[in-house]
Coordinates of C-alpha atoms in Angstrom, one line a residue:
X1 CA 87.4 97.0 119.0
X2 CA 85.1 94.3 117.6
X3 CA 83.9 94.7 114.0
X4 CA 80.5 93.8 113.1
X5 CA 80.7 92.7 109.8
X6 CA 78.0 91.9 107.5
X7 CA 78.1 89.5 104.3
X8 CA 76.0 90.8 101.2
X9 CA 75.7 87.4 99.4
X10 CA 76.1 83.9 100.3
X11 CA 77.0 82.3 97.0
X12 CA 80.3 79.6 97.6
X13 CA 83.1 82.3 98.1
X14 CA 81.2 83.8 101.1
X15 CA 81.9 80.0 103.1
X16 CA 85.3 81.4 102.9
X17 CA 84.8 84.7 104.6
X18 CA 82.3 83.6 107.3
X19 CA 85.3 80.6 107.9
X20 CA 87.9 83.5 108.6
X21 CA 85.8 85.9 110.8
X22 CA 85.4 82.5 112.7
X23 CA 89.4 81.9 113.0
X24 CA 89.6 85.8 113.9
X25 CA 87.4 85.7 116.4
X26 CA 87.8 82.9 118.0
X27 CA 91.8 84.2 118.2
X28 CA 91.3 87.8 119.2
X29 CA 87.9 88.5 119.3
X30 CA 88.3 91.5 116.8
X31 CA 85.5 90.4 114.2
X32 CA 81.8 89.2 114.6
X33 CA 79.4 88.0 111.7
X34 CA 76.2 90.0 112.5
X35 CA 74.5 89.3 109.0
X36 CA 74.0 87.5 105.9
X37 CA 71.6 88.8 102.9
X38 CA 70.5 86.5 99.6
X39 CA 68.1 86.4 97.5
X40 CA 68.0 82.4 98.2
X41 CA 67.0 81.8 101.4
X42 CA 68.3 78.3 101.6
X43 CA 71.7 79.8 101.1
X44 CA 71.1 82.4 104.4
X45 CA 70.1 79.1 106.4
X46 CA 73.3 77.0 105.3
X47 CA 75.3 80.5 106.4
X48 CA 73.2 80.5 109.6
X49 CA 74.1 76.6 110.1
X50 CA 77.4 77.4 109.6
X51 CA 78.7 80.1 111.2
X52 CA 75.6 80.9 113.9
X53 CA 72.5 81.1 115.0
X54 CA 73.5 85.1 116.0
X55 CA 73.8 85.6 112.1
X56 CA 70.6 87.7 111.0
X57 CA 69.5 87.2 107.7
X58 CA 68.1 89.5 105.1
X59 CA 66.5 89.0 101.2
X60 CA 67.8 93.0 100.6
X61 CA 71.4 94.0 101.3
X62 CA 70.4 97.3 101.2
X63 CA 67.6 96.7 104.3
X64 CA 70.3 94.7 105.7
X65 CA 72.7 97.6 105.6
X66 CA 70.4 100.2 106.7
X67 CA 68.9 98.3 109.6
X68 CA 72.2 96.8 110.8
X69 CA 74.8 99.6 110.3
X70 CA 77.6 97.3 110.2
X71 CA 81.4 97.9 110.3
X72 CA 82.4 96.5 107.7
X73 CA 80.5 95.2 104.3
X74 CA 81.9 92.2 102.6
X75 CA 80.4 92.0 99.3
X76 CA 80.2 88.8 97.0
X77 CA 77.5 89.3 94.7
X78 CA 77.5 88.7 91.5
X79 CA 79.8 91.2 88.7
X80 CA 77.3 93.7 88.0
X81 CA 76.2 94.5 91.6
X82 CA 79.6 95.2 92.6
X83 CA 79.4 98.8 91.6
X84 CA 75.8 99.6 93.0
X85 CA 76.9 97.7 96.2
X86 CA 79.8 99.1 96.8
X87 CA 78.3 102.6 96.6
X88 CA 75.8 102.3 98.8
X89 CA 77.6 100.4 101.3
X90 CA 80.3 103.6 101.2
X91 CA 77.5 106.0 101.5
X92 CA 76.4 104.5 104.5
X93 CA 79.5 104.7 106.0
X94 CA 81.0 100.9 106.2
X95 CA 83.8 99.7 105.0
X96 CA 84.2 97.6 102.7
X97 CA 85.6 94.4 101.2
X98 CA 84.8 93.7 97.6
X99 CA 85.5 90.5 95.9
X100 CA 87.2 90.8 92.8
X101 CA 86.6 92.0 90.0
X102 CA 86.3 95.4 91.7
X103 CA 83.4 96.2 89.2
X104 CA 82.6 95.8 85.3
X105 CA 84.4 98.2 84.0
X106 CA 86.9 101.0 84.8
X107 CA 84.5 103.8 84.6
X108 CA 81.9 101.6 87.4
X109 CA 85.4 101.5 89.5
X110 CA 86.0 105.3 89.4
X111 CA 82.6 105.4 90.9
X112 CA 83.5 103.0 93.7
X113 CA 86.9 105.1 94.0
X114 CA 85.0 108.6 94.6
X115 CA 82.3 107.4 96.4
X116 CA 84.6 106.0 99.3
X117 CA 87.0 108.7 99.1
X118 CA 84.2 111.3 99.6
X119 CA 82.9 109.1 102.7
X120 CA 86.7 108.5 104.1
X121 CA 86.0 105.0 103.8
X122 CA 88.4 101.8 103.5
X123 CA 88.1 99.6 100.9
X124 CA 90.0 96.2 100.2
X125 CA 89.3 94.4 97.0
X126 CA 90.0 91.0 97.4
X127 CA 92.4 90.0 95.0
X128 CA 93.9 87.0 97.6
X129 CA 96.5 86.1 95.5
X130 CA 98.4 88.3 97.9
X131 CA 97.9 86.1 100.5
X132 CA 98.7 82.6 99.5
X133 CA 102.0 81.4 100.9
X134 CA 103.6 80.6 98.2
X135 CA 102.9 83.3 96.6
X136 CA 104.0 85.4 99.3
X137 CA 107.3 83.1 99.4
X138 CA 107.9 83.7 95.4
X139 CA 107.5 87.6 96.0
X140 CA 110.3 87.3 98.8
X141 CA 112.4 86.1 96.6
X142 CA 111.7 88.7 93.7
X143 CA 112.8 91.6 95.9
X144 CA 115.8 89.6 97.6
X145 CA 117.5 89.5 94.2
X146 CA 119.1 86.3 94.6
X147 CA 118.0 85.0 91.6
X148 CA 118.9 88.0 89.5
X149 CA 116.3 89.9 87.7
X150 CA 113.3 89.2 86.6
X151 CA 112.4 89.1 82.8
X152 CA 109.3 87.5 82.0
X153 CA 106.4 85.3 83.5
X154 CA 103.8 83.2 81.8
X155 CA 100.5 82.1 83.9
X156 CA 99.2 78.7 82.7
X157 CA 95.7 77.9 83.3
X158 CA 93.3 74.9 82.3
X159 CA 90.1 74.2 83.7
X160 CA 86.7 73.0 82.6
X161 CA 84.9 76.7 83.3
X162 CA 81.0 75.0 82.7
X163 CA 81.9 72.1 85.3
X164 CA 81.1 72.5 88.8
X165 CA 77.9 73.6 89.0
X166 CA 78.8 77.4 88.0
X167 CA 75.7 79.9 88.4
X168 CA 74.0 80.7 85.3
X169 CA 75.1 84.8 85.4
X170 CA 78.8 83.8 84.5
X171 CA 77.8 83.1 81.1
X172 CA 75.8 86.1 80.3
X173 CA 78.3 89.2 79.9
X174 CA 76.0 91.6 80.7
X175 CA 76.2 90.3 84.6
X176 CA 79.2 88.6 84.3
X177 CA 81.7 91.2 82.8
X178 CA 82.9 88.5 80.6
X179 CA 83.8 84.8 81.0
X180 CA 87.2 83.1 81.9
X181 CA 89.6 86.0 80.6
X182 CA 87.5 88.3 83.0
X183 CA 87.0 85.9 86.0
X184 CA 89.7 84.0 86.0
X185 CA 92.4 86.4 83.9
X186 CA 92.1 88.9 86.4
X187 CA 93.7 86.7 89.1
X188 CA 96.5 86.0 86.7
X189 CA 97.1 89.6 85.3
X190 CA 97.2 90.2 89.3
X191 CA 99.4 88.0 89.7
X192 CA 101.9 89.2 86.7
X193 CA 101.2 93.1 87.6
X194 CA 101.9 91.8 91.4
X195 CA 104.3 89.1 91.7
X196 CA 106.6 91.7 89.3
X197 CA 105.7 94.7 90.6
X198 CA 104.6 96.8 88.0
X199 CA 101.7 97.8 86.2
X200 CA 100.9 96.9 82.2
X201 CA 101.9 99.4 79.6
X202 CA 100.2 97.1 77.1
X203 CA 98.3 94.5 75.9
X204 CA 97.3 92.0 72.9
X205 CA 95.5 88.9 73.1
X206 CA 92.9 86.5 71.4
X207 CA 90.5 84.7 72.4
X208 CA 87.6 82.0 71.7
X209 CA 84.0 81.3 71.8
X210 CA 82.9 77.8 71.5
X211 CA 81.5 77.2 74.8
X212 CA 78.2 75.0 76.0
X213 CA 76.3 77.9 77.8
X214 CA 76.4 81.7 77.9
X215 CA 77.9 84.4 75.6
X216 CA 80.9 84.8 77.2
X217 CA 84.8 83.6 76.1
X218 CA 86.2 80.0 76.6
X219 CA 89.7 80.8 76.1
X220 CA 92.5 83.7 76.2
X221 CA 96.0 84.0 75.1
X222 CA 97.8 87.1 76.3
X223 CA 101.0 89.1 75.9
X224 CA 101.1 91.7 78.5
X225 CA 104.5 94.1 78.4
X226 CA 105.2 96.0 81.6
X227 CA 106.4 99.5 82.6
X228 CA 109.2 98.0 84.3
X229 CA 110.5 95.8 80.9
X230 CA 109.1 92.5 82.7
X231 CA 106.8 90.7 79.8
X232 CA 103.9 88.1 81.4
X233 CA 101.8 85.5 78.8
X234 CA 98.6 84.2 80.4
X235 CA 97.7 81.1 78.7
X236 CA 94.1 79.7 79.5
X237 CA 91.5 77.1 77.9
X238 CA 88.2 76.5 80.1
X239 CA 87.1 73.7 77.4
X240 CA 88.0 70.3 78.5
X241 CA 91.1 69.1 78.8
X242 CA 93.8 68.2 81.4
X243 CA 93.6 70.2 84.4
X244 CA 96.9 72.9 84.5
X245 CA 97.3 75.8 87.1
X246 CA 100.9 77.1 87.6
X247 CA 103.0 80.3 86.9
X248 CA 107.0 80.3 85.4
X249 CA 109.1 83.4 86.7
X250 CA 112.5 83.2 84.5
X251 CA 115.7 85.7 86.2
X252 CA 119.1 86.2 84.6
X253 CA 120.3 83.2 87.1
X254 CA 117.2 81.0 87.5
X255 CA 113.8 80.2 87.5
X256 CA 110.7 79.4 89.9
X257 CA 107.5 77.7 89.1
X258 CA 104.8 78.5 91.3
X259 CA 102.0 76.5 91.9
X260 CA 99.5 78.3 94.3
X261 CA 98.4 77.2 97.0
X262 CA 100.3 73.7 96.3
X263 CA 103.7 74.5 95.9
X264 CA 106.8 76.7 94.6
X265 CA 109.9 75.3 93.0
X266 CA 113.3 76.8 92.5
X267 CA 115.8 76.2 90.1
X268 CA 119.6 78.1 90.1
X269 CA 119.9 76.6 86.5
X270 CA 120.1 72.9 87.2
X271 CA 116.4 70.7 87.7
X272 CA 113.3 72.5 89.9
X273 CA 113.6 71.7 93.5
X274 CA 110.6 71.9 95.8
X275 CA 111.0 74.7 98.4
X276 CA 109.8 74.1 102.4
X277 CA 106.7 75.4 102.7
X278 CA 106.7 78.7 104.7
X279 CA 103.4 77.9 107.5
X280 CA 100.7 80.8 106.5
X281 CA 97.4 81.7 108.1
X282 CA 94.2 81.0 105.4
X283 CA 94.6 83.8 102.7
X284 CA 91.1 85.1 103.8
X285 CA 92.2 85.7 107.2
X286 CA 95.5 87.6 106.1
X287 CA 93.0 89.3 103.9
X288 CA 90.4 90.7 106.6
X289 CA 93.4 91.4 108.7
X290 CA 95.1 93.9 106.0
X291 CA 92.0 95.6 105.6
X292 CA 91.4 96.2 109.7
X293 CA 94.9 97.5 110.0
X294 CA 93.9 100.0 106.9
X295 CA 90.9 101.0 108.7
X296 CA 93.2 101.4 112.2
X297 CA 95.8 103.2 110.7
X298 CA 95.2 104.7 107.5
X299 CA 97.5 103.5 105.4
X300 CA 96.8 101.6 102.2
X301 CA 96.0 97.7 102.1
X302 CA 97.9 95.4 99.9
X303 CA 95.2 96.1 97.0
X304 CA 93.9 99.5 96.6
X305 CA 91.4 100.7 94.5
X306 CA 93.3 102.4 92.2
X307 CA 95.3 99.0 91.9
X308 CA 92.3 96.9 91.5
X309 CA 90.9 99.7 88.7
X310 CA 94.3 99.0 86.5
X311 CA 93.6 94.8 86.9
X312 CA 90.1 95.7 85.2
X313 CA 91.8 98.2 82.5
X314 CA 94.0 95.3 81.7
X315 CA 91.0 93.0 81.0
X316 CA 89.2 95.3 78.9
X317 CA 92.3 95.7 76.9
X318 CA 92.2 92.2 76.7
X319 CA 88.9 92.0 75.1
X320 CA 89.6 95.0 73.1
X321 CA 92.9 93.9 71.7
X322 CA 90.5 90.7 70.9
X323 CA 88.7 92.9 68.6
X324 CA 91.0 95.1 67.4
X325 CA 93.6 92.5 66.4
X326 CA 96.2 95.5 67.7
X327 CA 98.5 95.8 70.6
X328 CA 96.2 98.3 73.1
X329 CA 97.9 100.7 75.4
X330 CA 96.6 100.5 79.1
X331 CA 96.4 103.2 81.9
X332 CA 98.8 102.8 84.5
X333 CA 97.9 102.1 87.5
X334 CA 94.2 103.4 88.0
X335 CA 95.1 106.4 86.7
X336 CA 92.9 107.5 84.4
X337 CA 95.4 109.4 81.3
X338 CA 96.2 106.2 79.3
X339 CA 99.8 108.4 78.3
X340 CA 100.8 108.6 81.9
X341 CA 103.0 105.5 82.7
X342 CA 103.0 104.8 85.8
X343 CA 106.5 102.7 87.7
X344 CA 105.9 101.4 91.3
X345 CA 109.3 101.9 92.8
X346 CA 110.3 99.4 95.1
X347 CA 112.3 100.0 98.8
X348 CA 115.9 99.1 98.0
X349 CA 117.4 95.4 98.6
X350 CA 120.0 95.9 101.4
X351 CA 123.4 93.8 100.3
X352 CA 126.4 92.8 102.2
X353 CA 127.7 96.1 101.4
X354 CA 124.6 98.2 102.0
X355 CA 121.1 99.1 100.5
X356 CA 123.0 100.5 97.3
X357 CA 125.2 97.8 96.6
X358 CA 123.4 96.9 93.2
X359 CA 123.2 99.4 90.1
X360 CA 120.2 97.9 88.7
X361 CA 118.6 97.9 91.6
X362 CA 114.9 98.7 92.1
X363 CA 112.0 99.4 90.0
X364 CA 113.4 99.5 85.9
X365 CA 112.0 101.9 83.0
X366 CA 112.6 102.3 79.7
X367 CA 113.1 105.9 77.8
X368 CA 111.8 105.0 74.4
X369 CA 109.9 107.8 73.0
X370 CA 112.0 109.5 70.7
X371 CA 110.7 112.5 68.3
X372 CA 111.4 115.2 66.8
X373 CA 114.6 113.7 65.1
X374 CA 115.5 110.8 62.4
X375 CA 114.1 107.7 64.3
X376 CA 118.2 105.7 63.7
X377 CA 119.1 108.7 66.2
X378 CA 117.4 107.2 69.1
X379 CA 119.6 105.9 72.0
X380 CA 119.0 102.9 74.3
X381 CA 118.6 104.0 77.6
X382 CA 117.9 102.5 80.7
X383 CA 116.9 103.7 84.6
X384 CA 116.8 101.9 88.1
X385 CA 114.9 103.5 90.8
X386 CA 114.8 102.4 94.5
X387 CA 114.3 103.9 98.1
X388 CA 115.0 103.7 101.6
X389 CA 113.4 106.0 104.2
X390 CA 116.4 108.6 103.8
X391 CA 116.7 108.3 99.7
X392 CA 115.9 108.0 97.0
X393 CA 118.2 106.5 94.2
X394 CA 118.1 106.7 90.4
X395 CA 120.4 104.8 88.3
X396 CA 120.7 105.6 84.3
X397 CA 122.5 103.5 81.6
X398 CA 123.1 105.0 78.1
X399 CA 124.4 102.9 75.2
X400 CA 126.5 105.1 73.8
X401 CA 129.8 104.0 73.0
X402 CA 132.0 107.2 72.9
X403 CA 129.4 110.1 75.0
X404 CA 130.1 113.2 74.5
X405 CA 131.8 115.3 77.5
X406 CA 132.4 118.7 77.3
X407 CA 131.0 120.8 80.4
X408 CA 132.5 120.1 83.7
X409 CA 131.4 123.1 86.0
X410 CA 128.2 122.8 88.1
X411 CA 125.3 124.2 86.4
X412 CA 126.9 124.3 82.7
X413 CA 124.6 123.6 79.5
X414 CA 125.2 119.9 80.3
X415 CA 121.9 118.6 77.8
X416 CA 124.6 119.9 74.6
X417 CA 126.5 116.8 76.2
X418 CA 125.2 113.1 76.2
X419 CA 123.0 113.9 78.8
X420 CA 120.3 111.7 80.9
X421 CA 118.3 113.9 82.9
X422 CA 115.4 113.3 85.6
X423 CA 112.0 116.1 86.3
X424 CA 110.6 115.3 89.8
X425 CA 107.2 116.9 91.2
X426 CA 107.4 115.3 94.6
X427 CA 104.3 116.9 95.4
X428 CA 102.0 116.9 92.2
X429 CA 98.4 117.9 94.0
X430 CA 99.8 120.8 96.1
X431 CA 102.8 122.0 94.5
X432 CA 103.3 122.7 90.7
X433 CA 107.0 122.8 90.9
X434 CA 109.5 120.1 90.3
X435 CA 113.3 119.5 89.9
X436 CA 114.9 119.1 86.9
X437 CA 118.2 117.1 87.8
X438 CA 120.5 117.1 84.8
X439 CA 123.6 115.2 84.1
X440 CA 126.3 114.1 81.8
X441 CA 129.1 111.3 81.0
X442 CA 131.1 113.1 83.8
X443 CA 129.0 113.5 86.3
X444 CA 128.6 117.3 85.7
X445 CA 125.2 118.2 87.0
X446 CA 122.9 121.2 85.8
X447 CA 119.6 121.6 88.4
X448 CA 116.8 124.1 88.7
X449 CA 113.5 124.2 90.4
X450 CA 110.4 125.6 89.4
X451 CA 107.0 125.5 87.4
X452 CA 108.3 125.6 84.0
X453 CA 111.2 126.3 81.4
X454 CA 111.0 130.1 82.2
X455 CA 109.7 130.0 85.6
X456 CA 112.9 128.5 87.4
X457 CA 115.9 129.1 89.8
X458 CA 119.4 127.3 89.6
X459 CA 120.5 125.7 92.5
X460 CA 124.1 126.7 93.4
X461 CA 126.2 123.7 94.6
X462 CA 126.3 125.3 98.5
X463 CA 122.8 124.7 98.3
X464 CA 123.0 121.2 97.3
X465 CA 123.0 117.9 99.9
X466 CA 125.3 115.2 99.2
X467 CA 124.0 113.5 96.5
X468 CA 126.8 110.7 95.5
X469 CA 126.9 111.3 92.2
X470 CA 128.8 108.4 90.0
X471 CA 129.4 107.5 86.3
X472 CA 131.1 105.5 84.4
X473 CA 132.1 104.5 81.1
X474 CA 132.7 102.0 78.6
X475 CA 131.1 99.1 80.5
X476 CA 129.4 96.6 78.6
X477 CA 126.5 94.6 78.7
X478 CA 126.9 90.8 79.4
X479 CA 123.9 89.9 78.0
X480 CA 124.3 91.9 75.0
X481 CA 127.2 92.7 74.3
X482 CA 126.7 96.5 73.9
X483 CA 129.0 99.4 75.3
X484 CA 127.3 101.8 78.0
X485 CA 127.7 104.8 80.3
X486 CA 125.7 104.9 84.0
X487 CA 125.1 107.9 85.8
X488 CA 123.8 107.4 89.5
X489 CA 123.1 109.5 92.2
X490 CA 120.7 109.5 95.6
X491 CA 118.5 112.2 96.6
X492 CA 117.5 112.8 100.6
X493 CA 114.1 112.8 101.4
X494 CA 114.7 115.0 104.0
X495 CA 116.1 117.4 101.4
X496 CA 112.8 116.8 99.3
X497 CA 110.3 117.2 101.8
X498 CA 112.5 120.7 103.2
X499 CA 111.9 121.8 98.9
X500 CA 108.5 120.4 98.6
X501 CA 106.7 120.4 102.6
X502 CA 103.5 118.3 101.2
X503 CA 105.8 115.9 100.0
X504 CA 106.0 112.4 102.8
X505 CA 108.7 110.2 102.0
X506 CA 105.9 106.7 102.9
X507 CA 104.7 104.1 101.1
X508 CA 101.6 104.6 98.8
X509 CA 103.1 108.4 98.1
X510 CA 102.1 109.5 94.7
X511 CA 104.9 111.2 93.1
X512 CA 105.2 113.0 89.0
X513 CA 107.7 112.4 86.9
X514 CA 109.9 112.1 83.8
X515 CA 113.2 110.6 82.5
X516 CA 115.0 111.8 79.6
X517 CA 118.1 111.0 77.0
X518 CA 119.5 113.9 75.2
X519 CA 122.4 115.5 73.0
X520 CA 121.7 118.3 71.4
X521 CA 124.9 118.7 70.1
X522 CA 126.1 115.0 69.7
X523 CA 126.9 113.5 66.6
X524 CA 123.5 112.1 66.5
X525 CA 121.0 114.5 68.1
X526 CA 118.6 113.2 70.4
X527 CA 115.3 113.9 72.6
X528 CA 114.0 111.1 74.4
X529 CA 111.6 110.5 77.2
X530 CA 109.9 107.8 79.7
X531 CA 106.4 109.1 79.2
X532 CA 105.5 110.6 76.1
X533 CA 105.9 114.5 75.6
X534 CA 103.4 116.3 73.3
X535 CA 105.0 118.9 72.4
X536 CA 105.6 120.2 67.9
X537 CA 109.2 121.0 69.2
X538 CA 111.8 119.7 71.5
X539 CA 110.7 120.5 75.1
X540 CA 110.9 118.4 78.5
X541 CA 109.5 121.0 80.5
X542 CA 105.9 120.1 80.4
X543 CA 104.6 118.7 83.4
X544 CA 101.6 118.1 82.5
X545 CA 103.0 115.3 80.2
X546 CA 105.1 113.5 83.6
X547 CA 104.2 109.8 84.0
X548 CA 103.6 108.5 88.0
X549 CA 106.1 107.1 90.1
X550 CA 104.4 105.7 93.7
X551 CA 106.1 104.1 96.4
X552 CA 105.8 100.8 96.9

């Protein structure tokens, strides 16, 4: 198949685009520029010079749209048309590729998301630092693990924001969004959220005003903290001053500096040494491509909507934290409850000895709401999750020096124990149940199924796959020092999907959840969760207070 594709804007990011349907069709033939619209008209000739004669061009997207009835919409108007484009473009049935920022605001993106998702239609927002080589090349080595993990990232850049001839409307807020911590911050905080795959819990930062033209901010400092533990700083000026643009990654054995689209260094704890560049097709190419293979098979392109929606939230918490002078909590990952974390849990990193050869392996939360008890009772307590097509692993630490371990037999009132315990819902929009998988120090597991505390069966070990449960005790922390406990064990999918059928083991799947520390009769007791229970009393059974965990 050949997609016409139609181009609503021709400011300088739309060169780009016309230059990859060019590449792609001279390669495969699969993509055709059939139009261009403006407002300028000089603009639609230089496009028309460019790219072809066979390029029609319109003053009205919208006439454009109607008339033509393209494929595919790429749209690269200014901010605040994003939304109204995007809608309309959906309701005529194209697809679409929308240039980032998906839209002014979150609530303009939730239009955009419903809109398509009413239509069936495919939308890629083009966030391309997916796509450039050595960014691709630093995310390889992220999930390979050979520099340990990773712990924090600051984004560096400095540009002169008014140089270069910049159109008029990225000064004003109202068409803009904002100025270089919305335009240029959310290809950082895209970066962060991507590069360490996670979404932002949450946010401060400050800003300035002191530019030349506009209304808009000349500078951002901000401290993002994700779900995952990783914390990001994004440092930029867009006064003048000497031109930066690079990213630091910093693991437990080294470090990378990452210069897009130039280069990416590594260091193993010695000097930076400049890595071979890996050959890439142009990002906008590998861009158009991901978003024909989501309209051929379905499945979700490198940035969704809901992605792209969680890159604005972080902005606006940006500027909100700028007013506030607070810390601002975010929504995870498009979703729209701001208490709903959300942890993108990554396929596991296959070692010498096989995919579960590291304990910290995967995607890593933090349970750290404790209540309902002194707040010197809490207990540090860490989990790993990670997948292959046939499980799905979760790995606790507890820092607890001496647990407590009383119950051994299957089913027994383990949470009186030092207890870590795990509430799935594998299939949250069609099924209301979910497991509750408890354990303590000795591996003693208690597990029920069901809609609620009252509204549950047991499940008797002859019922039970092999799940490979494993603790142990009294290991300590290199980094810190401190004494811990792990519990691990792996779940089937097949088991899973025979428990829940709606339930499909595949990337993109949208999964509810919630991790918890207890020890109700420890020396110190103890309730404490991953996402936030709100509840007057002790209570872990309320799935309506489960965070997200999607499949990356």
């Amino acid at each position: 198949m050949t997609y016409r594709v139609a181009i609503a804007g021709c400011g300088g990011i739309a060169d780009r685009h016309l230059n990859a349907i060019k590449i792609i069709e001279r390669q495969s033939g699969r993509v055709q520029a059939v139009a261009a619209a403006d407002l300028n008209e000089a603009r639609i000739a230089e496009a028309q010079e460019r790219y072809g004669s066979e390029l029609k061009g319109y003053n009205d997207y919208k006439q454009m749209i109607k008339e033509v009835r393209p494929d595919i919409v790429i749209i690269t108007l200014p901010h605040f048309l994003h939304h109204e484009a995007a809608c309309f473009a959906a309701e005529a049935g194209c697809h679409i590729l929308l240039e980032k920022p998906m839209a002014m605001n979150a609530a303009e993106c939730d239009a955009i998301i419903e809109q398509a998702g009413r239509r069936g239609i495919s939308v890629l927002v083009g966030h391309t630092q997916h796509y450039i080589a050595e960014n691709m090349q630093a995310k390889k080595i992220i999930e390979d693990g050979a520099l340990g993990r990773l712990l924090m990232l600051h984004d560096v850049r400095h540009t002169d924001y008014e140089a270069g001839g910049r159109p008029d409307w990225f000064f004003r807020k109202s068409m803009s969004g904002g100025g270089i911590a919305f335009n240029l911050g959310s290809h950082s905080v895209d970066k962060a959220v991507w590069l360490a795959g996670s979404p932002v819990a949450s946010v401060q930062a400050n800003m300035s005003f002191h530019g030349r033209r506009g209304d808009v901010d000349g500078s951002v400092s901000a401290y993002l903290r994700l779900t995952n533990g990783v914390s990001a700083t994004i440092v930029q000026s867009g006064y003048k001053a000497a031109a930066a643009n690079y990213t630091e990654l910093l693991f437990t054995n080294g470090s990378l500096r990452l210069e897009s689209g130039r280069a990416l260094y590594r260091s193993d704890g010695g000097p930076y040494e400049l890595l071979e560049k890996h050959d890439s097709a142009d990002p906008f190419v590998l861009q158009l491509e991901d978003l024909m293979q989501a309209i051929e098979t379905g499945h979700s392109p490198s940035c969704t909507m809901d992605y792209a929606k969680h890159i604005i939230e972080v902005v606006e918490g940006m500027y909100l934290s700028h007013q506030s002078g607070r810390e601002e909590q975010i929504g995870g990952g498009g979703l729209p409850n701001a208490k709903e974390p959300t942890l993108i849990v990554q396929p596991a990193s296959a070692g010498t000895h096989g995919a579960w050869e590291n304990d910290r392996d995967g995607s890593e939360l933090a349970v750290r709401h404790y209540k309902w008890m002194p707040a010197h009772h809490a207990i540090k307590v860490r989990a790993a999750l990670s997948y292959t097509p046939d499980e799905l692993q979760i790995s606790f630490r507890a820092y607890e020096d001496s647990p407590l371990i009383r119950f051994t037999r299957h089913n027994d009132m383990v949470y009186k124990d030092s207890c870590v315990e795990c509430f799935l819902q594998p299939a949250p929009h069609a099924d209301a149940r979910y497991l509750n998988l408890e354990m303590n120090a000795a591996g003693t597991l208690r597990i029920g199924i069901g809609t609620g505390r009252h509204d549950r069966d047991y499940l008797e070990l002859e019922d039970l796959p092999p799940m490979h449960i494993r603790t142990e005790l009294g290991l300590r922390d290199e980094a810190t020092g401190e004494t811990y406990w792990t519990a691990r064990l792996r779940i089937p999918m097949k088991w899973l999907e025979s428990l829940f059928p709606d339930f499909r083991p595949v990337p993109g799947a949208k999964l509810r959840a919630n991790f918890y520390k207890c020890g109700d009769e420890t020396s110190r007791p103890h309730y404490g969760s991953w996402s936030a229970v709100y509840s007057d009393t002790p209570d872990f059974h309320l799935s309506e207070d489960f965070g997200w965990l999607l499949l990356g």
